[in-house]
XYZ file of C-alpha atoms in Angstrom:
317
model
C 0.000 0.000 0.000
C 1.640 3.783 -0.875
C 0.837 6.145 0.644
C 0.421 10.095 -0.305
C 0.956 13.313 2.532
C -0.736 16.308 1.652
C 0.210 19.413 3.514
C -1.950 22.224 4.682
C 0.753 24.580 5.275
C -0.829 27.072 8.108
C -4.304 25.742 7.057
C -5.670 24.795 10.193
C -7.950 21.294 9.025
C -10.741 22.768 11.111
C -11.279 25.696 9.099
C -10.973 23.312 5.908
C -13.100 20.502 6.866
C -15.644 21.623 9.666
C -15.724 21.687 13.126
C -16.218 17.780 12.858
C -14.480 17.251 10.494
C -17.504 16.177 8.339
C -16.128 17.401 5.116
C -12.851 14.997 5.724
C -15.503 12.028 6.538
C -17.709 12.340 3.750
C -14.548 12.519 1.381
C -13.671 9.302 3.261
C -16.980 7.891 2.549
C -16.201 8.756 -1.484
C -13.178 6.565 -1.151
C -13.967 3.575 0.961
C -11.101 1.678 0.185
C -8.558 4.322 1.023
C -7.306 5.345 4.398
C -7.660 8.784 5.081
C -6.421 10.148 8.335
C -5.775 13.857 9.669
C -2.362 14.320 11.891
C -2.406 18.244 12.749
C -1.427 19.745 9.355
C -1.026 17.124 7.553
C -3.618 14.975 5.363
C -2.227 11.104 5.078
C -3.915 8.802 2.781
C -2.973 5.437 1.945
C -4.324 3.315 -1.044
C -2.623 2.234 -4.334
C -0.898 3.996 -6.733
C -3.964 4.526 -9.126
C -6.196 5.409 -6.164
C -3.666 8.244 -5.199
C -3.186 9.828 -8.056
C -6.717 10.295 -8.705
C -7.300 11.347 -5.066
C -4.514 13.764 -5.663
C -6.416 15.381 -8.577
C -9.369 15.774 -7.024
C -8.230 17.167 -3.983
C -6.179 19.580 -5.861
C -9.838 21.057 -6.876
C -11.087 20.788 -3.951
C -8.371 23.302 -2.593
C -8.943 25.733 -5.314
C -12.517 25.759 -4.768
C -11.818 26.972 -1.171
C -9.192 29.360 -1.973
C -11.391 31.315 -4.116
C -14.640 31.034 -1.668
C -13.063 30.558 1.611
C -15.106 27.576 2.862
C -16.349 23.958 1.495
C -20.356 22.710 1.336
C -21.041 18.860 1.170
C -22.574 19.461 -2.909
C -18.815 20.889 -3.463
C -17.084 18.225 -2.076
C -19.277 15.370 -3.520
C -18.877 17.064 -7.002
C -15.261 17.936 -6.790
C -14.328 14.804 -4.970
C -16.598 12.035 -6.494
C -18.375 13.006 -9.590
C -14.481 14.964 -10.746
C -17.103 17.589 -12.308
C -15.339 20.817 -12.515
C -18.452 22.816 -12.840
C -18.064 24.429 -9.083
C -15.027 25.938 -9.997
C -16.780 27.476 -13.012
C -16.333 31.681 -13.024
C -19.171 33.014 -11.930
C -21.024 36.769 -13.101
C -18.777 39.323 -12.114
C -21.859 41.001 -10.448
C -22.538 37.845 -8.318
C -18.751 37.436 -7.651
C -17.413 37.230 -4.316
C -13.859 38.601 -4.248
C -12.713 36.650 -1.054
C -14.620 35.434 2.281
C -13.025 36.901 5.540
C -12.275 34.955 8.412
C -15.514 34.850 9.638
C -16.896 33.780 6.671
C -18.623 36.608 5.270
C -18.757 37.479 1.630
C -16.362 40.156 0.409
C -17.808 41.625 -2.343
C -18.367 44.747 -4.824
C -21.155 47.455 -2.761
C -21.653 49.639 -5.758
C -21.020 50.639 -9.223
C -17.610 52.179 -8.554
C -15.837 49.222 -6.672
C -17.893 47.224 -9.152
C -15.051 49.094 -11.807
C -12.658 49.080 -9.293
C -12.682 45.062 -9.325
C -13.109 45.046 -13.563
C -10.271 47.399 -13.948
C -7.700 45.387 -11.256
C -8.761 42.258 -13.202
C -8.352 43.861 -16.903
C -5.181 46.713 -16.520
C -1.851 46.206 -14.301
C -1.986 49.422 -13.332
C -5.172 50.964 -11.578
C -5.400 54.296 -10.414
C -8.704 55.132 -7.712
C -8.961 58.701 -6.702
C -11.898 59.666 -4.200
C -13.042 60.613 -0.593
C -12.499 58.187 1.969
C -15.140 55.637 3.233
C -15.490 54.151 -0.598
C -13.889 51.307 0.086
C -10.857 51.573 -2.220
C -8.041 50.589 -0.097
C -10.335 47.292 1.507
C -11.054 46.139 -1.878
C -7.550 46.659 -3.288
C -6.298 44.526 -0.048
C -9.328 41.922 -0.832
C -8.254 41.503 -4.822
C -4.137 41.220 -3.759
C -5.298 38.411 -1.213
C -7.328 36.649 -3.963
C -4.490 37.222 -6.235
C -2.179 35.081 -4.139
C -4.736 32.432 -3.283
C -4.845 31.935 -6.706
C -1.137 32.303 -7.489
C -1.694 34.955 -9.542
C 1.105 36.399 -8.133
C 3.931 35.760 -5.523
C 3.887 38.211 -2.600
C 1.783 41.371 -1.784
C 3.442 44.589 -0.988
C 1.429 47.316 0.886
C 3.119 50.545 0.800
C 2.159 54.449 1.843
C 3.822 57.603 2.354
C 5.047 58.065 5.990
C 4.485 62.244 5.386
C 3.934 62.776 8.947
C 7.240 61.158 9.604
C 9.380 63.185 6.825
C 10.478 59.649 5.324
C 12.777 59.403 8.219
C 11.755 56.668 9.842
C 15.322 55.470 11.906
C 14.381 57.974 14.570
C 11.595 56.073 15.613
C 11.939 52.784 18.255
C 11.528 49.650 17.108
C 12.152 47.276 13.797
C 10.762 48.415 10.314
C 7.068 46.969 10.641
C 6.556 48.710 14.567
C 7.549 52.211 12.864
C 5.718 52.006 9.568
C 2.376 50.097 11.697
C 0.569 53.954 12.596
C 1.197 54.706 8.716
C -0.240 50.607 7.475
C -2.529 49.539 10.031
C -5.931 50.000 7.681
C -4.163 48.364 5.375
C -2.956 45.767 8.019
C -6.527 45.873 9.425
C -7.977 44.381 6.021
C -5.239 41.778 5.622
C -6.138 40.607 9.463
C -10.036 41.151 8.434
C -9.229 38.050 5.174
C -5.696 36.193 5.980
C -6.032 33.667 9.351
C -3.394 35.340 12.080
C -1.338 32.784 11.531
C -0.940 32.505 8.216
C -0.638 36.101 7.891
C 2.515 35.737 10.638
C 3.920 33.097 8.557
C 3.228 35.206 5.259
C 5.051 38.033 6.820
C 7.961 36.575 8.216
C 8.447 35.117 4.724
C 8.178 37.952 2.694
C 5.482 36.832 0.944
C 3.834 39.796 2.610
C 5.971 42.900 2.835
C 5.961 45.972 4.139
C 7.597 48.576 1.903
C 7.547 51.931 2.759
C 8.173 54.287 0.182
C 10.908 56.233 0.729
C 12.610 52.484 0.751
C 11.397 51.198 -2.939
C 13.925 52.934 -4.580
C 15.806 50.974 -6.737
C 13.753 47.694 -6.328
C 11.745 45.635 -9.811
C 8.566 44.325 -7.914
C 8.059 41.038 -10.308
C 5.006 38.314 -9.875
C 3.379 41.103 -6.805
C 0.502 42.588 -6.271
C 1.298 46.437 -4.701
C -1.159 48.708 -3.411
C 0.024 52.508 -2.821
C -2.352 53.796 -0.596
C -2.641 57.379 0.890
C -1.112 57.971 -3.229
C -1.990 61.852 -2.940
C 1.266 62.252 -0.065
C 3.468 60.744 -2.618
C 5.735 63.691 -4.322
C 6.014 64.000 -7.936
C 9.104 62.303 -7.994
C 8.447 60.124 -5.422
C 5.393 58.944 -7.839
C 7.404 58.287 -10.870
C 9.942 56.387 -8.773
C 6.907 54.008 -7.715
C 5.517 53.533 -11.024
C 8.966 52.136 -12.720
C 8.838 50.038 -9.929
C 6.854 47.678 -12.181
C 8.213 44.438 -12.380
C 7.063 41.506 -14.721
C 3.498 39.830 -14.255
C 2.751 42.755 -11.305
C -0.216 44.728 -10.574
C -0.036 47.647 -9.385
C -3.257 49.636 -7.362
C -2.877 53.480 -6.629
C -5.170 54.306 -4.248
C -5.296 58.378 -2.822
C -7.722 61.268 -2.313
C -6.912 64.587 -3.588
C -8.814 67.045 -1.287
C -6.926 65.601 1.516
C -3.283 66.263 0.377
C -0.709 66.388 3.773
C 2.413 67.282 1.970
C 4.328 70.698 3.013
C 2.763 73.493 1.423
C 6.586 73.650 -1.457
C 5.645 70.074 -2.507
C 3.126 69.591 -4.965
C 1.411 65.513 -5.042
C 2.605 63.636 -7.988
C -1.159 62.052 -7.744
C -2.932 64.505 -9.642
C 0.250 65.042 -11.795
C -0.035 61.259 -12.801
C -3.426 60.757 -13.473
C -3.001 63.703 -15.979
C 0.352 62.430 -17.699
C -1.278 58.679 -17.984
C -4.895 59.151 -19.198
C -5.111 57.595 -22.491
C -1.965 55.053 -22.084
C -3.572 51.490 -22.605
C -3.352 48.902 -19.410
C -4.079 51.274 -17.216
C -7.234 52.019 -14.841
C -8.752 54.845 -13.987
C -11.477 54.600 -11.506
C -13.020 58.027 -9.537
C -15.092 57.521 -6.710
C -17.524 60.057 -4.903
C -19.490 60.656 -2.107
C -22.608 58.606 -3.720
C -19.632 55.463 -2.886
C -19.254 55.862 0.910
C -20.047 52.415 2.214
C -18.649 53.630 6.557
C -21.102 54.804 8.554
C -23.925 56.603 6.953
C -23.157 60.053 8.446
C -19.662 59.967 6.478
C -21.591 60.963 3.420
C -23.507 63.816 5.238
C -20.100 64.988 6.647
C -18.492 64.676 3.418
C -21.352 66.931 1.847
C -21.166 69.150 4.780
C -17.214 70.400 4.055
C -18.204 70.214 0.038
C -21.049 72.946 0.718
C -18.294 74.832 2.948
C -15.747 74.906 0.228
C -17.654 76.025 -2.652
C -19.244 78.926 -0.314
C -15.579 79.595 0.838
């Protein structure tokens, strides 16, 4: 008898199978006249060479049907597993799409028409530029298309950067290693990873590299191949310090450029290189352009009347 060890990596079996397990028993009912057992992260199954590698196929499915929706069901697992119909893995409408499934298990998915663009364009360009207020949901979905990315192995590692403007750049002043002084600057991006990526995987995806924190005084000089990069907080970026990003572009990469241009925190001498982009780059193919407005705001719902509130100030002002 051979036997075949599948690993989960940092895939706790509980999350994959149930709380009992009952997805791991019913696959064991499929194959009656293998031996299927669970040790911690590991999946051992014994049977005979022709038994395995069909297992092996199957279960390879199975795995990409839960990296894309974040959870099993028993029709899944009997198609997938028994029938080897591929039909569950079948794209569904964009419009009925979900993105990912957070930890809890709810359904991360497009709100409106905007992110609805916002998801086409990250899917269709690899560069996407979205430019409005905040409380749209830009930088969430961004985070929630570069974790699908790398479920899928679309790409390789995910690196979140932002301008530290409060901190001049000059971030060796500050106690503690490179992820404690750039955390004030990342954490809603850090928040959304935590929201979609188990903690422990995400430890064990950071201590990799396979999630990186880059901030952006520290990209020069770097090609960002097979990654998914968001730049968020895009209009604190200089004009220089924007065209240094861009060439950052690596092979199979996407970028995201995420920023809002009434809420620029640069000294008063430099000028954002977001509005300077978006204005040099309309018209170039493969890239995104996607503006978002108050209509968008998917926080709280006074955000939008507070948002409305400064507008009507402004234009009076």
């Amino acid at each position: 008898m051979e036997q075949l060890i599948i690993h989960l990596e940092h895939l706790h079996p509980v999350r994959l199978f149930g709380v009992d397990l009952e997805f791991l028993k019913q696959i064991q009912g499929i194959f009656p006249k293998m031996r299927i057992v669970n040790r911690g992260h590991e999946i051992i199954v014994q049977g005979n060479n022709e038994e395995l590698n069909l297992f092996s196929e199957r279960f390879g499915h199975l795995m990409t049907y839960f990296e894309r929706f974040g959870k099993l069901n028993a029709e899944a697992v009997l198609a997938l597993m028994q029938e080897g119909d591929s039909r569950p893995l079948e794209d569904q409408p964009l419009e009925q799409e979900v993105v990912v499934y957070s930890n809890d298990g709810a359904a991360i998915r497009p709100r409106s028409q905007n992110q609805l663009k916002l998801v086409k364009s990250i899917q269709n360009h690899d560069l996407t530029f979205a430019v409005g207020p905040a409380g749209t949901g830009k930088t969430y979905l961004a985070v929630a298309m570069a974790v699908k990315a790398l479920k899928e192995k679309q790409v390789k590692k995910i690196i979140l950067t932002r301008p530290a403007v409060e901190a001049g750049e000059n971030l060796g002043f500050l106690p503690g290693d490179l992820n404690e002084k750039l955390s004030p600057y990342l954490q809603p991006l850090f928040d959304a990873l935590r929201d979609m990526i188990p903690a422990e995987k995400l430890k064990h995806y950071t201590e990799t590299g396979i999630v990186q924190i880059a901030p952006l005084a520290y990209m020069r000089g770097r090609t960002l191949d097979h990654a998914f990069v968001i730049l968020d907080e895009a209009q604190n970026a200089t004009t220089n310090q924007m065209k240094m990003f861009l060439t950052r572009m690596g092979k199979s990469a996407t970028f995201v450029v995420n920023g809002d241009v009434t809420q620029i925190d640069l000294p008063a001498r430099q000028k954002s290189g977001l509005p300077q982009a978006i204005r040099l780059l309309k018209g170039i193919k493969n890239i995104g352009f996607i503006e978002f407005a108050e209509k968008d705001v998917v926080r709280h719902p006074l955000v939008k009347k507070i948002l409305n509130a400064y507008a009507s100030h402004e234009s009076e002002s």
